[in-house]
Short mmCIF file of C-alpha atoms in Angstrom, two decimals:
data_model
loop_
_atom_site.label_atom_id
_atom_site.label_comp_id
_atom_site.label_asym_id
_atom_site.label_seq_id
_atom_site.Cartn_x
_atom_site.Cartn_y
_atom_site.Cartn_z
CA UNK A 385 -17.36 142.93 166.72
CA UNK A 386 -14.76 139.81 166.86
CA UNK A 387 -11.43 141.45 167.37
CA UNK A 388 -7.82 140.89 169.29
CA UNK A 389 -7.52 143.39 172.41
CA UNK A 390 -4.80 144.58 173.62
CA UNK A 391 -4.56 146.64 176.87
CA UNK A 392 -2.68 148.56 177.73
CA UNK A 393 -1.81 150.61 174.78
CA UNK A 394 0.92 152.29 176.59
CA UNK A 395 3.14 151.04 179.39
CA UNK A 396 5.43 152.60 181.66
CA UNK A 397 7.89 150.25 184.43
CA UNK A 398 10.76 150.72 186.47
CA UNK A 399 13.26 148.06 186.12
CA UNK A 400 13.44 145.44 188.00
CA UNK A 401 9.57 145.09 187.99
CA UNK A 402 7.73 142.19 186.52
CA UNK A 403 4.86 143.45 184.24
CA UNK A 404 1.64 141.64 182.14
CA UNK A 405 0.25 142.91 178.91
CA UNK A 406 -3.32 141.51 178.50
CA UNK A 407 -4.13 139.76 174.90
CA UNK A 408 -8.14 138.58 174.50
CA UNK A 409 -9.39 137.53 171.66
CA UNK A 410 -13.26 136.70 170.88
CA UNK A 411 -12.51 134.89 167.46
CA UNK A 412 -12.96 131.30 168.72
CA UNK A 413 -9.16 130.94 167.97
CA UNK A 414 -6.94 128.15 169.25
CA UNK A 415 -3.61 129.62 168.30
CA UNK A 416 -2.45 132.67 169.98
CA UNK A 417 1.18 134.01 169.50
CA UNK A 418 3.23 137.28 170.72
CA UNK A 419 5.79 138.97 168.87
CA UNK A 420 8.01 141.61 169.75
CA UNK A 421 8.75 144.32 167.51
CA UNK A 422 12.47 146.61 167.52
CA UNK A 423 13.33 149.09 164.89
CA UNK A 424 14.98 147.17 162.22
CA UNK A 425 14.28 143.83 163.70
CA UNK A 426 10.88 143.05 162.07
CA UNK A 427 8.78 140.78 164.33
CA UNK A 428 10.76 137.85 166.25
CA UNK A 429 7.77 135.59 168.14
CA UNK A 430 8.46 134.96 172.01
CA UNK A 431 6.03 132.45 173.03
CA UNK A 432 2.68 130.76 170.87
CA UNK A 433 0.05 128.54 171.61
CA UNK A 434 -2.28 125.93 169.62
CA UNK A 435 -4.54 124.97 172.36
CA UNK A 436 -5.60 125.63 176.24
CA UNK A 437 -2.57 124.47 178.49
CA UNK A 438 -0.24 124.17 175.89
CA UNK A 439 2.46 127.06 174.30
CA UNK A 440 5.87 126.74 172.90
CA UNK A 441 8.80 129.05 173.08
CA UNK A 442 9.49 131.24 169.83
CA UNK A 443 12.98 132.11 168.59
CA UNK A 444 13.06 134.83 172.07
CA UNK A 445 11.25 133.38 175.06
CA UNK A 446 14.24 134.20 177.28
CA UNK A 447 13.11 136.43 180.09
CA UNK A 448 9.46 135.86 178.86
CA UNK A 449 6.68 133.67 180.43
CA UNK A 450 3.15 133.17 179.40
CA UNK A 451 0.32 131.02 180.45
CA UNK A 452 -3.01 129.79 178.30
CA UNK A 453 -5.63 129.11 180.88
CA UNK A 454 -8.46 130.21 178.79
CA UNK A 455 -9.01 129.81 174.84
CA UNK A 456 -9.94 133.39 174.52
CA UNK A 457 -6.95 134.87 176.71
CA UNK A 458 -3.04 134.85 176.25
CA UNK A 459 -1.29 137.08 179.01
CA UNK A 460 2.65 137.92 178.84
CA UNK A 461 4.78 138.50 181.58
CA UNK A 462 7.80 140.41 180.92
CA UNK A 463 9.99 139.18 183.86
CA UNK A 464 12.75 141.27 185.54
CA UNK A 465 15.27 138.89 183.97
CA UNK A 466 14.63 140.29 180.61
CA UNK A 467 17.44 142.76 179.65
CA UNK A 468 16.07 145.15 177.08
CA UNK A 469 12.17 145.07 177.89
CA UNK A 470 11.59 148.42 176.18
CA UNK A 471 9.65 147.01 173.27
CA UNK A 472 6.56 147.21 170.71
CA UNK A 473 4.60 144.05 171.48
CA UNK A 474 1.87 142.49 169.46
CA UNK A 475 -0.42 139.90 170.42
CA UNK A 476 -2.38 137.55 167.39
CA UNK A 477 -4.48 134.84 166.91
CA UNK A 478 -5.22 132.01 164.14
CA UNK A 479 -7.43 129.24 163.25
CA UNK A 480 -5.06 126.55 164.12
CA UNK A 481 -3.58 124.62 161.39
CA UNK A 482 -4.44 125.18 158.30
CA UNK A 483 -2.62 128.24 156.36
CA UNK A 484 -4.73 131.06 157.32
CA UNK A 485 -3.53 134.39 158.33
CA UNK A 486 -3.36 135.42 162.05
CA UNK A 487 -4.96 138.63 163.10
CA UNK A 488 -3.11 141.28 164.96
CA UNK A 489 -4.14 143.62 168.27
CA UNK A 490 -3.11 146.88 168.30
CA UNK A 491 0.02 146.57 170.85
CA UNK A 492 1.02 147.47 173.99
CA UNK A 493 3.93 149.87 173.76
CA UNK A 494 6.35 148.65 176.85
CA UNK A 495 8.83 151.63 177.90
CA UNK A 496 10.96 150.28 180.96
CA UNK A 497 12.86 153.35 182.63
CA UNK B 768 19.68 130.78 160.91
CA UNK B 769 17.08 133.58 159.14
CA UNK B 770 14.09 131.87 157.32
CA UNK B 771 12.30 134.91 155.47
CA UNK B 772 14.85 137.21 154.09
CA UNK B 773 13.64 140.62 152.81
CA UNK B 774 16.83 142.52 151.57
CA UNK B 775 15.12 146.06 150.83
CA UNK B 776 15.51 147.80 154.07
CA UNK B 777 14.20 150.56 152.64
CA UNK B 778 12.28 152.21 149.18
CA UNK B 779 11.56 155.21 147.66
CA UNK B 780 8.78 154.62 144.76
CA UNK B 781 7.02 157.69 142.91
CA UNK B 782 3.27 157.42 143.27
CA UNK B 783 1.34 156.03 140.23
CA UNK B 784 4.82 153.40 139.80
CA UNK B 785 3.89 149.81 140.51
CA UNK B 786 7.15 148.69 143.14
CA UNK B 787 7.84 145.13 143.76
CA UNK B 788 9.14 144.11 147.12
CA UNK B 789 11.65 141.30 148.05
CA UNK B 790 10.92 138.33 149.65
CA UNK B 791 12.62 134.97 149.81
CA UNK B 792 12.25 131.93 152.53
CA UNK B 793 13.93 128.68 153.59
CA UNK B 794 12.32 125.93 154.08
CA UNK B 795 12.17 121.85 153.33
CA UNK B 796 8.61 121.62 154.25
CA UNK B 797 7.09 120.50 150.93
CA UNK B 798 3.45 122.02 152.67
CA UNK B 799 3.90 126.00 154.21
CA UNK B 800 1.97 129.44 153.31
CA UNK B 801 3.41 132.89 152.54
CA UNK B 802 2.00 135.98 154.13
CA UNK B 803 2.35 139.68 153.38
CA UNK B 804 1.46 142.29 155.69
CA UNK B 805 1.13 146.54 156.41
CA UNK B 806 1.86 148.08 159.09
CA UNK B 807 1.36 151.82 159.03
CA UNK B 808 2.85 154.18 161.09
CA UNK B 809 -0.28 153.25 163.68
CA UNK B 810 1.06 150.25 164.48
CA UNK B 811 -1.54 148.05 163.01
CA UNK B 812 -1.01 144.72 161.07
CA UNK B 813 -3.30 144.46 157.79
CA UNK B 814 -3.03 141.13 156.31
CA UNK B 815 -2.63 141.83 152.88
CA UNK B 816 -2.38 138.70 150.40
CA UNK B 817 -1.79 134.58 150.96
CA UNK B 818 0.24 131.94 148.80
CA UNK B 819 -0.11 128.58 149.41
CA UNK B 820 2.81 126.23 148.18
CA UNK B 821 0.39 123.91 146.47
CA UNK B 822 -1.10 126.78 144.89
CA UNK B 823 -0.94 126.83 141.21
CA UNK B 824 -1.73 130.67 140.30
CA UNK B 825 0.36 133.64 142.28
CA UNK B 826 -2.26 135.32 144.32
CA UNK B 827 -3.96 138.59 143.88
CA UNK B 828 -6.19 140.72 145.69
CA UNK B 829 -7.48 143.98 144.44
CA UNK B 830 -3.69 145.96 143.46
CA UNK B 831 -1.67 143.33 145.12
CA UNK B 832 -0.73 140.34 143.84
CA UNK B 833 2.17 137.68 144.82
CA UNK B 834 5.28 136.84 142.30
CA UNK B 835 5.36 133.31 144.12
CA UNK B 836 8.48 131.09 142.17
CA UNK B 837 8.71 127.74 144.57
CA UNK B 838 11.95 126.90 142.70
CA UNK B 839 13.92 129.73 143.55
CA UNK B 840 11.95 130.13 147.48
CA UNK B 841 11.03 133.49 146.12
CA UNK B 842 7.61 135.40 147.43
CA UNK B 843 7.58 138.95 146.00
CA UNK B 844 4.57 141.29 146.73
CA UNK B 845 4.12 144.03 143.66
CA UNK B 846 1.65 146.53 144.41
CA UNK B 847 0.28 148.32 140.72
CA UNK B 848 -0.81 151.82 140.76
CA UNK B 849 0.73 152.94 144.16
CA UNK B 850 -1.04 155.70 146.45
CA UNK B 851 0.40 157.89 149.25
CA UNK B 852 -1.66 155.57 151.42
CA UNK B 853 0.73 152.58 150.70
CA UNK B 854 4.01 154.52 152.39
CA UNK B 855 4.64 151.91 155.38
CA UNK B 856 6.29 148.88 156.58
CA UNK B 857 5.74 145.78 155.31
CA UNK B 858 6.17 142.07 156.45
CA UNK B 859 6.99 138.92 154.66
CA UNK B 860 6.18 135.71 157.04
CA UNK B 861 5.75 132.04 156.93
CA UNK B 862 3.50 129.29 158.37
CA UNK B 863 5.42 125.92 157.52
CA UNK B 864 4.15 122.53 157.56
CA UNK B 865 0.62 121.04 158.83
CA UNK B 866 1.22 120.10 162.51
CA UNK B 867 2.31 123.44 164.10
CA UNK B 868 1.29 126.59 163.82
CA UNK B 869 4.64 128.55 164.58
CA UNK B 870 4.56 131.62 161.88
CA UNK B 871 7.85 134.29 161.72
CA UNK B 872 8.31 137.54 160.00
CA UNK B 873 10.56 138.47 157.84
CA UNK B 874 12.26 141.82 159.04
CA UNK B 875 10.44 144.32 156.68
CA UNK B 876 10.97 147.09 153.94
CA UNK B 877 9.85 150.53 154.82
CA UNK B 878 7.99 151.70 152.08
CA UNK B 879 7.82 155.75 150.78
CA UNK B 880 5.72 156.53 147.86
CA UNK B 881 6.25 159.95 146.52
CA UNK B 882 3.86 162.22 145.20
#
């Protein structure tokens, strides 16, 4: 079945670590995005990406850094510099543009203690 | 500055009530698309319903169907015939122009349907 995975679904730090949540998709999509998701705060995107090699920085890439070696796979990195990590984070994926939706993983729960 | 604007933080609907939910956006892109999606308490995102701005008719799919009014930068989802299954969050969001393929969320309305 064509899907978005995201592993882990849970995720436990200590601060001050650097951590990667895995995103793979086997739709044959280009774009790729991650959002993070706070009570009350909806979903703000932190990094996307319309082809291989190539991503932009959302409206929160701060402390965030991702990299798009393969068109199937979209890894984040939650760096050490990023102040409130603990976070709800989705991965999706699109048929680059034209106005279709983007399909969603599951999400990786992040809990930084 | 916000782009997709959902006021309703919160409703309470009784079941069997069709409900209506807020959205309006900001854009000068003459070309962009409207989303709506659930998320139930699982986390999940179900892609619910799409309006194109060039479309002429407000979308529908099964009970949901899209109040789009360009003028006004208004993209209301109303959902007929609510069930206890429709009590969760739902997302507003965007896809402007043709060249990039940035899309952003509104910041949701929790949704309670009452039996």
């Amino acid at each position: 079945d064509g899907g978005i995975t995201q592993s882990p679904k849970y995720l436990f730090r200590k601060e001050g670590q650097n951590v990667t949540l895995s995103c793979e998709q086997n739709l044959n999509h280009d774009a790729m995005y991650w959002y993070r998701q706070d009570p009350g705060q909806g979903l703000r995107l932190i990094y996307y990406s319309q082809i291989v090699n190539d991503f932009q920085k959302g409206d929160i890439a701060e402390g965030y850094s991702v990299s798009r070696e393969k068109k199937e796979s979209f890894p984040l990195t939650v760096t050490s510099a990023q102040k409130n990590p603990t976070a709800f984070y989705l991965c999706a994926s699109s048929i680059t543009l034209t106005r279709t939706e983007a399909f969603f993983g599951q999400g990786t729960r992040l809990t930084v203690v | 500055a916000q782009k997709i604007t959902q006021t309703q933080p919160g409703m309470f609907v009784q079941e069997k009530e069709a409900v209506t939910l807020d959205c309006t956006y900001d854009t000068s892109d003459p070309s962009y698309g409207l989303f709506w999606y659930k998320q139930p308490s699982s986390g999940e995102m179900i892609f619910l319903i799409y309006q194109g701005s060039y479309d002429q008719q407000n979308a529908t799919e099964g009970r949901y169907s899209l109040n789009f009014q360009k003028a006004r930068k208004s993209a209301n989802l109303v959902i007929s015939a609510s069930q206890l299954g429709d009590s969760a969050m739902y997302f507003c969001a965007m896809r402007e122009g043709d060249r990039d393929d940035k899309i952003i969320f509104g910041k949701g309305t929790r949704l309670h349907i009452l039996p």
